[in-house]
Short mmCIF file of C-alpha atoms and ligand atoms in Angstrom, two decimals:
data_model
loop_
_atom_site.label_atom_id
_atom_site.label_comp_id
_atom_site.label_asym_id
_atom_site.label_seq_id
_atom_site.Cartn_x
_atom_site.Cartn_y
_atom_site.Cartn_z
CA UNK A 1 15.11 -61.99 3.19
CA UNK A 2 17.25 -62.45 6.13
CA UNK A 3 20.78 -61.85 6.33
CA UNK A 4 21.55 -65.78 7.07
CA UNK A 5 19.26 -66.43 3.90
CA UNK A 6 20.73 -64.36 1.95
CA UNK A 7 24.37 -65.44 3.01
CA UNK A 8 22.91 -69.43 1.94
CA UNK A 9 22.12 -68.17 -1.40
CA UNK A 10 24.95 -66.96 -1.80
CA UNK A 11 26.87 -69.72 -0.77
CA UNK A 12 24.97 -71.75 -2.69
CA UNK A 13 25.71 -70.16 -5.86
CA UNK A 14 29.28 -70.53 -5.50
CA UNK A 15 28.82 -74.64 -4.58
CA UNK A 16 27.07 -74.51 -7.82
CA UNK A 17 29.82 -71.95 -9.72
CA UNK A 18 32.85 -73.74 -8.63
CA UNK A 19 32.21 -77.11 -7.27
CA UNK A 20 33.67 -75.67 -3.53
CA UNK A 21 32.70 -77.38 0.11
CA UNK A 22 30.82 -75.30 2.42
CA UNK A 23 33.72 -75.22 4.80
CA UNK A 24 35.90 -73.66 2.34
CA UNK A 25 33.46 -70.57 2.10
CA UNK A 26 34.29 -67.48 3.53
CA UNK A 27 32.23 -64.43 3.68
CA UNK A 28 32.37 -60.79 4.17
CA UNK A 29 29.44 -58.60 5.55
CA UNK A 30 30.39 -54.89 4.66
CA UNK A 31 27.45 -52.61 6.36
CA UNK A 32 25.67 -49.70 3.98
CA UNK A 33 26.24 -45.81 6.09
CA UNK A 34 24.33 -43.15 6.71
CA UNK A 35 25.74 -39.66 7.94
CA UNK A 36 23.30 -37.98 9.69
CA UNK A 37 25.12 -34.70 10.03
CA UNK A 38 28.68 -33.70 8.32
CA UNK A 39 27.32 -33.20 4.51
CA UNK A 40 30.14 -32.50 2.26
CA UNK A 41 32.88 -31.27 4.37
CA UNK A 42 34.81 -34.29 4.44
CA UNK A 43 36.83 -33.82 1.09
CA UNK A 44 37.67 -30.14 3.33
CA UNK A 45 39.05 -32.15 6.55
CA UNK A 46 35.79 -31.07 7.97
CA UNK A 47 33.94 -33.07 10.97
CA UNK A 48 31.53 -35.45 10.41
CA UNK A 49 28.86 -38.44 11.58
CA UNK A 50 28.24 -41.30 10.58
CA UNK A 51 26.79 -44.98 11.31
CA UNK A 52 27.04 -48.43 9.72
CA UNK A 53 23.49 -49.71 8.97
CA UNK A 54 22.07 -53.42 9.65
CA UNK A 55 21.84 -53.34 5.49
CA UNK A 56 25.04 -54.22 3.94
CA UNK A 57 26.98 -55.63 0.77
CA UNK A 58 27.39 -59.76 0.81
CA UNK A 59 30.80 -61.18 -0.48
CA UNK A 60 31.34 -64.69 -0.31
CA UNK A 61 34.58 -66.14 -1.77
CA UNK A 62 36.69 -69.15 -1.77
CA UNK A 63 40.55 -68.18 -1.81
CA UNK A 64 42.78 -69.50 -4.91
CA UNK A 65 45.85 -71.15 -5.12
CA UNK A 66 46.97 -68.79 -8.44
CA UNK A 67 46.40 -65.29 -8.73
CA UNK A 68 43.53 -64.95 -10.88
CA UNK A 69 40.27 -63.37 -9.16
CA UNK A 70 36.81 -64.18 -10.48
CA UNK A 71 33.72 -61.97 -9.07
CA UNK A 72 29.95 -62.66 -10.03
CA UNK A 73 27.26 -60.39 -8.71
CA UNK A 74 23.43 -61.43 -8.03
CA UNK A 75 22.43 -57.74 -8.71
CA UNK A 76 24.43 -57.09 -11.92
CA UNK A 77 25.07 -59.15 -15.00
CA UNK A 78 28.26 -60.57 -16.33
CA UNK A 79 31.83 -61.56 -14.23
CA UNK A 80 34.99 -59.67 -12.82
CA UNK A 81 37.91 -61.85 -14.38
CA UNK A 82 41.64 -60.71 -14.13
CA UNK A 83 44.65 -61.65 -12.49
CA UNK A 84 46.53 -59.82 -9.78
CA UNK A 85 49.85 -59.77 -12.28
CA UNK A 86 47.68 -57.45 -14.85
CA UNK A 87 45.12 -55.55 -13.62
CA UNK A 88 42.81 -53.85 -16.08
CA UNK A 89 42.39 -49.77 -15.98
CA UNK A 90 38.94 -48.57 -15.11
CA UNK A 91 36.37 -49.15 -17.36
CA UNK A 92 33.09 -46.86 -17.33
CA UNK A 93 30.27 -47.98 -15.36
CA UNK A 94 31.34 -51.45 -14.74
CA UNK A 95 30.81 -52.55 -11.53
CA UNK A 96 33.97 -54.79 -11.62
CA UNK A 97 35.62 -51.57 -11.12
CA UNK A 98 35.56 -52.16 -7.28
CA UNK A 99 37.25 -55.82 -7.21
CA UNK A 100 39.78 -54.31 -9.77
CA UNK A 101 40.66 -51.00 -8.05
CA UNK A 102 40.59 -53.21 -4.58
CA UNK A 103 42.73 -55.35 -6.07
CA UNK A 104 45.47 -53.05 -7.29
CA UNK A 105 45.31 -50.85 -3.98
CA UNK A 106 46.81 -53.72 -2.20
CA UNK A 107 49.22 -55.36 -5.39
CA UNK A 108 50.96 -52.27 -4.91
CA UNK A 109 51.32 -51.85 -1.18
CA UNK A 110 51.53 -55.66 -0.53
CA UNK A 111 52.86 -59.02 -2.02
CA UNK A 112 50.18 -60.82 -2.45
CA UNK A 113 49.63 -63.27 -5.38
CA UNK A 114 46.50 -65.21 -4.34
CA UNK A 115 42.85 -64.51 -6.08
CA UNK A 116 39.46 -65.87 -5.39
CA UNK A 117 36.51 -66.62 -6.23
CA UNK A 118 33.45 -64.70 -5.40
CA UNK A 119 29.95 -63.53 -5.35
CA UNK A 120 28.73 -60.31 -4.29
CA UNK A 121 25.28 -58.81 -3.37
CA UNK A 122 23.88 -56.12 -1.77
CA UNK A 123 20.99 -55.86 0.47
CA UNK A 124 19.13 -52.36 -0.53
CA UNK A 125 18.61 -50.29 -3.88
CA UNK A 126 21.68 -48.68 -4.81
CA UNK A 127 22.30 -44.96 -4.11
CA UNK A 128 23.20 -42.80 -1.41
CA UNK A 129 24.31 -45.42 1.48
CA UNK A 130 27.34 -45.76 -0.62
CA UNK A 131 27.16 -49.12 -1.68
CA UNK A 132 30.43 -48.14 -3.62
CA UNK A 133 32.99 -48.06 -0.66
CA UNK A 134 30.87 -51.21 1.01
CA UNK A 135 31.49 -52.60 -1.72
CA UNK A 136 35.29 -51.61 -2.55
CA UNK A 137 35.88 -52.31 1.73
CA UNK A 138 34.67 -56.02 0.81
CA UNK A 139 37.14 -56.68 -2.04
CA UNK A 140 40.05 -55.69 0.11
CA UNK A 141 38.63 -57.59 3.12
CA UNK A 142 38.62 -60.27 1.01
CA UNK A 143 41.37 -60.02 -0.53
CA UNK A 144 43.75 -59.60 2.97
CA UNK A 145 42.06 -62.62 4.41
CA UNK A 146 42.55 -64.69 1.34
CA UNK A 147 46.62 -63.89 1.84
CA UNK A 148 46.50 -63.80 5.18
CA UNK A 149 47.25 -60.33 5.75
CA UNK A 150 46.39 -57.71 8.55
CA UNK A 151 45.80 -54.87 7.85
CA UNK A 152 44.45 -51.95 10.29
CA UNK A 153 40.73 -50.16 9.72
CA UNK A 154 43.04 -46.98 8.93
CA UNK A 155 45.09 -48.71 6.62
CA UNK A 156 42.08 -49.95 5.25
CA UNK A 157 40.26 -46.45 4.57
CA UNK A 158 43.29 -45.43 2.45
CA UNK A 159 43.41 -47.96 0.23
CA UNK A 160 39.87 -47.72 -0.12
CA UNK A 161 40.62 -44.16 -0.89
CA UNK A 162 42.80 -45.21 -3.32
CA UNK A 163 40.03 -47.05 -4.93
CA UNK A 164 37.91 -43.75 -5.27
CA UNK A 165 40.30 -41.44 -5.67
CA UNK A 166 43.29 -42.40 -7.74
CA UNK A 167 40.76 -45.63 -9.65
CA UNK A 168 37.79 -43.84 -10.24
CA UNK A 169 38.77 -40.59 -10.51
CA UNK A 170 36.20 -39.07 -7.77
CA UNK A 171 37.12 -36.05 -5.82
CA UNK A 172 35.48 -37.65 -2.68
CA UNK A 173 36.62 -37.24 0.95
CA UNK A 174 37.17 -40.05 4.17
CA UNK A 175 33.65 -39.93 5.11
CA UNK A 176 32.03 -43.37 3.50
CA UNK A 177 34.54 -45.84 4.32
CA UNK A 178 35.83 -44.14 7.69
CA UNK A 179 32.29 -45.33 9.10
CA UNK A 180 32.36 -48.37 7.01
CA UNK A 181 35.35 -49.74 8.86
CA UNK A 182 34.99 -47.88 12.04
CA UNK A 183 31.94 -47.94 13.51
CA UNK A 184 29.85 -49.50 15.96
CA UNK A 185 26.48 -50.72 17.26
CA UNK A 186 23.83 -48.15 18.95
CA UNK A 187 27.08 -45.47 18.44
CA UNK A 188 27.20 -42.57 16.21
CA UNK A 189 31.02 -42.07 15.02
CA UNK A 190 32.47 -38.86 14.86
CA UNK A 191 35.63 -38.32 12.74
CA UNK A 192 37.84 -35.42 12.32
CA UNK A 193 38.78 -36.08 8.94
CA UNK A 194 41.85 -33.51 9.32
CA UNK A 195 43.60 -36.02 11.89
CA UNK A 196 41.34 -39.36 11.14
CA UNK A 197 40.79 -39.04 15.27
CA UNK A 198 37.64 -40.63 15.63
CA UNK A 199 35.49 -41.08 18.57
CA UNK A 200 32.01 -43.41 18.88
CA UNK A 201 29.86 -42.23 20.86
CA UNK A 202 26.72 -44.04 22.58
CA UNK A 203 23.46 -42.46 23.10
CA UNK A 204 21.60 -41.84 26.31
CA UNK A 205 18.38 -42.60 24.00
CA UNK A 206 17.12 -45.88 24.79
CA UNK A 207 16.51 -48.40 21.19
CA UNK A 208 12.52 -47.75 21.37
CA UNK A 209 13.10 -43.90 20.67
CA UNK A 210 14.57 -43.68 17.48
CA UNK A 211 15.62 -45.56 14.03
CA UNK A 212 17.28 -44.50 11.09
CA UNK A 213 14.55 -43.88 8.04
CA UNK A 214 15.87 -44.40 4.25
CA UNK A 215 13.49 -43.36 1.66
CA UNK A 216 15.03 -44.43 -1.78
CA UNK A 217 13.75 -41.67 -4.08
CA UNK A 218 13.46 -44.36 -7.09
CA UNK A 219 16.61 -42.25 -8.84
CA UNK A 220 20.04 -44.14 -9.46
CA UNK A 221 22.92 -42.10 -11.16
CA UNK A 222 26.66 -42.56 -10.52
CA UNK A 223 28.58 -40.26 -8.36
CA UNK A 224 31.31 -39.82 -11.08
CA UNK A 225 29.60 -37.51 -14.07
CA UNK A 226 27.61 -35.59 -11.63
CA UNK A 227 28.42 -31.43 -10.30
CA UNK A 228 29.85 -33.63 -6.96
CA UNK A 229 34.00 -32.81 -8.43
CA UNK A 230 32.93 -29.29 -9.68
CA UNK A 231 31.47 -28.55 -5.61
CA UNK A 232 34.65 -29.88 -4.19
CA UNK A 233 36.55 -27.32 -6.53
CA UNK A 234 34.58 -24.40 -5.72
CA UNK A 235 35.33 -25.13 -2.10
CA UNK A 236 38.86 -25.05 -2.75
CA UNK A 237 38.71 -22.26 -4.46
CA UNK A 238 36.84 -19.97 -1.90
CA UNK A 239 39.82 -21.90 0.55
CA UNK A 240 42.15 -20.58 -1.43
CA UNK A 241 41.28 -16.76 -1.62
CA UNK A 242 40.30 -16.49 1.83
CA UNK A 243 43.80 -17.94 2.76
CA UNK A 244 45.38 -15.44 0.35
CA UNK A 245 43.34 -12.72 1.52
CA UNK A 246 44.52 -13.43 5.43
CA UNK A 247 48.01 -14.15 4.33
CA UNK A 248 48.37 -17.54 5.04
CA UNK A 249 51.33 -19.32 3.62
CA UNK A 250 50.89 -21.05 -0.11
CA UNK A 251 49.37 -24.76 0.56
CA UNK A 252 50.87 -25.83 -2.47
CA UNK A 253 47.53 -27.00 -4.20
CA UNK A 254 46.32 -28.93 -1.05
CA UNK A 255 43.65 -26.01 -0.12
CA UNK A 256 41.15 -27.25 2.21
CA UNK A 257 38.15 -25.15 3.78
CA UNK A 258 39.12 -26.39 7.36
CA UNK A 259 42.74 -24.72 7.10
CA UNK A 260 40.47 -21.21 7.40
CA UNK A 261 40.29 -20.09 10.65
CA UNK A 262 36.72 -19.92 11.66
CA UNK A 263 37.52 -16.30 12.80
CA UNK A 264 38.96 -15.34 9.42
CA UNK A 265 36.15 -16.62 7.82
CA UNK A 266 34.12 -14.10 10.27
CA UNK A 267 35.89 -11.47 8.98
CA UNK A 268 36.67 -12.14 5.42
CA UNK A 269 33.73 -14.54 4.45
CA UNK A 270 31.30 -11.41 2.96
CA UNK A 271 34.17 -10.40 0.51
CA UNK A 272 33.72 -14.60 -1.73
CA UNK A 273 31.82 -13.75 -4.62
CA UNK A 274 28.86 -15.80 -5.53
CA UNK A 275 28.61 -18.94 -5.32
CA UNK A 276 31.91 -19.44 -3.75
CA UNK A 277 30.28 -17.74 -0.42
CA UNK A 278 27.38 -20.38 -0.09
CA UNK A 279 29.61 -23.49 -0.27
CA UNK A 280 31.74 -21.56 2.54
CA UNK A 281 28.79 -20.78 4.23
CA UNK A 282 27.65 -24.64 3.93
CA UNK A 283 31.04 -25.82 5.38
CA UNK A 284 31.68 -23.32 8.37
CA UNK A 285 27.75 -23.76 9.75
CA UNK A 286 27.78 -27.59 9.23
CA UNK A 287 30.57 -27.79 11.50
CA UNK A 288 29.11 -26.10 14.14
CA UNK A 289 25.87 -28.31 13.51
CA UNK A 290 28.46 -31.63 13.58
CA UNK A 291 29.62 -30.82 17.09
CA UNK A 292 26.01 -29.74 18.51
CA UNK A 293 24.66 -32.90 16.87
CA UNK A 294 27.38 -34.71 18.83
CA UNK A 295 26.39 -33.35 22.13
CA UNK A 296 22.62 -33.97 21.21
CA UNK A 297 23.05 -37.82 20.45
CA UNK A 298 24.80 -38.04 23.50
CA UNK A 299 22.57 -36.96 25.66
CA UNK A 300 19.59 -38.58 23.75
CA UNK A 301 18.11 -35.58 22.59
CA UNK A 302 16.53 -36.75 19.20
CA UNK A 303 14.37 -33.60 18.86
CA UNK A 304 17.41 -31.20 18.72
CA UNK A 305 19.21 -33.87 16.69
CA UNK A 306 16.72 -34.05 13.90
CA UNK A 307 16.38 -30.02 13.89
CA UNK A 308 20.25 -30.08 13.42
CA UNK A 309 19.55 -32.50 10.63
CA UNK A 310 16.84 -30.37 8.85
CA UNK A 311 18.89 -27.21 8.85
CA UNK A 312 21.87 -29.22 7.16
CA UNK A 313 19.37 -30.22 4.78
CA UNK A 314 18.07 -26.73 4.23
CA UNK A 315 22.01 -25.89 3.96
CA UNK A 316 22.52 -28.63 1.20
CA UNK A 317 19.93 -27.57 -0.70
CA UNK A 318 20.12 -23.72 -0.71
CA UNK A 319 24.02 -23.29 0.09
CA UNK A 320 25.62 -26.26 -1.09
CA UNK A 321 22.73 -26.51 -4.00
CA UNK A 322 23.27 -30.25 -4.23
CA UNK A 323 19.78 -31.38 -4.16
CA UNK A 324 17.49 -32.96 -7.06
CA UNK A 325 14.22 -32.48 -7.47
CA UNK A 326 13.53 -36.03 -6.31
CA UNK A 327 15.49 -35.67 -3.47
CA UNK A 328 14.39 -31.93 -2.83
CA UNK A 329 10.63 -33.10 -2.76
CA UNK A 330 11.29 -36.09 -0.57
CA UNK A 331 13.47 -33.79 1.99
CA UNK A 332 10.53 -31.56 2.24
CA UNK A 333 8.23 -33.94 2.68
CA UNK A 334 9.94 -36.04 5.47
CA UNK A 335 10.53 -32.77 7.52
CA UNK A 336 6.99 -32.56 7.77
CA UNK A 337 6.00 -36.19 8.47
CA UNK A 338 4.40 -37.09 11.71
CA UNK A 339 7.53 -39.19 13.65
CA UNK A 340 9.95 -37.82 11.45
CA UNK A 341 12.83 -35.89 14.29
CA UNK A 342 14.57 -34.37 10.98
CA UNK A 343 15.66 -35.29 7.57
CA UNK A 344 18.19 -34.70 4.96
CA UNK A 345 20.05 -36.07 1.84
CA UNK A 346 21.73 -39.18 1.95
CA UNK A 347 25.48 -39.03 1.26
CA UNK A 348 25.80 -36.97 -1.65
CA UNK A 349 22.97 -35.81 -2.72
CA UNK A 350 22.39 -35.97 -6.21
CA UNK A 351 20.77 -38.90 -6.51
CA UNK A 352 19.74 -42.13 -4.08
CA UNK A 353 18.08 -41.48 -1.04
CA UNK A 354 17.05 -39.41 1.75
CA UNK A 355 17.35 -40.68 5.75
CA UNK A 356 15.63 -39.30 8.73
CA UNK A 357 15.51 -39.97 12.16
CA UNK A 358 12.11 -41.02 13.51
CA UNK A 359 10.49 -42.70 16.33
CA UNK A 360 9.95 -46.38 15.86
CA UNK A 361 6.15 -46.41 16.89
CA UNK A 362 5.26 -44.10 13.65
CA UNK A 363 6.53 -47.01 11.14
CA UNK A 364 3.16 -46.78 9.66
CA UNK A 365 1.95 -43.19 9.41
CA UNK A 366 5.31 -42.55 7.96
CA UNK A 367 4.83 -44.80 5.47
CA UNK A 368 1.39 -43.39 4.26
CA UNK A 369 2.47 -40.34 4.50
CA UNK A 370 4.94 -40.48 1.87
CA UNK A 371 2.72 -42.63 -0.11
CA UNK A 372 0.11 -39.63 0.25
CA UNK A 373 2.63 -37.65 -0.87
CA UNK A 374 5.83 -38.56 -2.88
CA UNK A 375 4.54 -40.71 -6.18
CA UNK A 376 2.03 -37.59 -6.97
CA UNK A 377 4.71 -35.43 -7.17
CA UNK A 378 7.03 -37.36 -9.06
CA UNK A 379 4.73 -39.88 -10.97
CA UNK A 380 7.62 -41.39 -12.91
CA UNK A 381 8.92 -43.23 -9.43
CA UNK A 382 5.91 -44.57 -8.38
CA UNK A 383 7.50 -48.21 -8.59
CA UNK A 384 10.72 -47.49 -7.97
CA UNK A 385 10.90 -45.54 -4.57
CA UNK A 386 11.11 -48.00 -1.58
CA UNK A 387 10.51 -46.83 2.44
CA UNK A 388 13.34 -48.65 4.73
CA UNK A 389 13.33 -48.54 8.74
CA UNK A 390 16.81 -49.28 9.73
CA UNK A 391 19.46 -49.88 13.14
CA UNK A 392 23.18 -49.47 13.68
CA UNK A 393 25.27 -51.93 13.43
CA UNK A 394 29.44 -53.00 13.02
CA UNK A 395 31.65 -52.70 11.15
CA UNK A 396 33.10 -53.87 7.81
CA UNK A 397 34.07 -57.90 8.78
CA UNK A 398 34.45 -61.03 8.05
CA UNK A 399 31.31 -63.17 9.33
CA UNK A 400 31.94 -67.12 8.37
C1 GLA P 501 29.52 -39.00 -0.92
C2 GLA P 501 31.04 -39.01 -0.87
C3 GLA P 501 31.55 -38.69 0.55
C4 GLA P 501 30.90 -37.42 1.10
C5 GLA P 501 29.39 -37.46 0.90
C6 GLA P 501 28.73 -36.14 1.25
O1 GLA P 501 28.99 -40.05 -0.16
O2 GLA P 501 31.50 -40.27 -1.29
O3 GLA P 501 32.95 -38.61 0.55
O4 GLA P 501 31.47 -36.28 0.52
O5 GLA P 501 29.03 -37.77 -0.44
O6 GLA P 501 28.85 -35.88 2.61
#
């Protein structure tokens, strides 16, 4: 379905829902990311990539003149129904989580007092394009237009931080909706998530010589629940002894890996004890593979690009150990597929999908190939898993 289809059904449901007029429909198109390079060293102010994809979370709404918002979804069942004056606490795998945490980031950093009424949708299989902070960025578009506030991308990222952090209780970093809200067409964005500078960055590669790949591996699990919080501490805790060990002043709790000297790591890296020295290790050689990756894209160099991208997948999975066998297999198996430049996890990691680079005119020896080769291995997603060829696109905005 096309993205102006899919914005008339949704339109049309909410004619139907609430007896509105077409003019009085506004919607939000909120892109899915991938990061090509930069896994898991945001949530250490590390460096990282990212770009938004031409797939992307739906929200149309219909501001209201009292404060009560009403959410429907045409991928979930049931309805987000509160009002802004008494927002409910998170509730467990609910997806109205998002519209609720949305909505309190910006009760309590803004007067507003007008709801809506809306229906959401997303465009690809949950998991590992972070459908979450899409999702969570579209609320609080929504929300801002519908009370005519403005509010800056950065603003935007924190209380969208908020949403994840402080709401839902996951330990993650900047990384999702920094290229949610910041990116741009044919550009790969580079963020320093220690100073939020960000940079986007064209390619010299022309359109014809690469695409993103997303191979959903078929397995859907919540980020919340899974070792992702447990990782983030052990990197904090090898911060934390190797910034004892070099007598760096107490951080008061707010140890981050990038606050290590790279030379101190040189030096005092070999004395972490296991596994604290892997998840170091992870963190100190993605960085250098972030800034070589940067240089690459720039000067259209897709071949050292998708190496970069294989040995940060060979880091995830044997340093930063946050593979799945799903995700393991289908990792392997892209970095050996004919068109494939490089592969690696998808955000996270422990569930969702993998993305590769790859050259558009191998669309379908790619997609034999992992039908050759992923369902035998892992019979139990052989109608689940689903083969995407993506393109960049903008940012977070509102599109009607
Ligand atoms: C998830 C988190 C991000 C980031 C990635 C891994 O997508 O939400 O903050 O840590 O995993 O790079």
């Amino acid at each position: 379905m096309s993205s102006e289809q899919l914005v008339e059904q949704l339109k049309a449901h909410l004619r139907a829902r609430i007896g509105c007029r077409d003019d009085d429909i506004r919607v939000v198109c909120s892109p899915l990311r991938v990061s090509p390079l930069g896994a898991h060293v945001d949530h250490q102010d590390g460096l990282v990539t990212g770009m938004a994809l031409d797939q992307a979370i739906y929200l149309a709404f219909v501001p209201r003149t009292d404060a009560r918002v009403r959410v429907t979804s045409l991928n979930f069942e049931g309805c987000a129904d509160f009002t802004l004056d008494a927002i409910p606490p998170m509730a467990p795998r609910d997806w109205g989580n998002y519209a609720r945490g949305a909505a309190l980031a910006l009760v309590q950093s803004h007067a507003i007092g007008l709801g809506l009424d809306a229906v959401v949708m997303g465009t690809m299989p949950i998991g590992g394009l972070s459908s979450s902070a899409a999702v969570g960025v579209a609320y609080l578009l929504a929300l801002e237009s519908a009370n005519g506030l403005m509010v800056t991308p950065q603003e935007n990222i924190e209380l969208d931080r908020y949403v994840e952090n402080t709401y839902l209780g996951l330990r993650n970093g900047v990384l999702d909706q920094s290229v949610i809200l910041l990116s741009d067409r044919d550009c790969l964005t580079f963020l320093d998530c220690r100073t939020m500078a960000v940079q986007r960055i064209p390619t010299e590669a022309s359109r014809d010589e690469y695409e993103i790949l997303v191979v959903y591996s078929g397995i859907r699990k919540a980020l919340v629940g899974t070792a992702y919080n447990n990782r983030v501490a052990e990197c904090q805790e090898a911060a934390q002894l190797l910034l004892t060990w070099s007598g760096h002043p107490a951080t008061n709790g707010n140890c981050r890996l990038r606050l290590v000297a790279p030379d101190v790591y040189a030096h005092l890296g070999d004395r972490l004890p296991a596994p604290l020295d892997r998840r170091a290790r992870h963190f100190f050689t993605e960085l250098e593979r972030v800034r070589q990756g940067v240089e690459a894209w720039r000067v259209g160099d897709m071949g050292r690009m998708g190496e970069l991208m294989r040995a940060s997948g060979a880091s995830s999975v044997h340093d930063y150990e946050s593979g799945s066998p799903h995700l393991t297999s289908l990792y392997e198996i892209l970095s050996e597929c004919p068109g494939v430049y490089g592969a690696r996890f998808s955000g996270a990691g422990f569930r969702g999908s993998c993305i590769a680079l790859s050259h558009p005119a191998y669309r379908e020896e790619i997609e034999a190939y992992i039908a050759d080769h992923y369902p035998s291995k892992h019979p139990d997603i052989a109608d689940w898993y689903s083969v995407h060829f993506c393109h960049t696109s903008e940012a977070a905005r509102l599109i009607a």
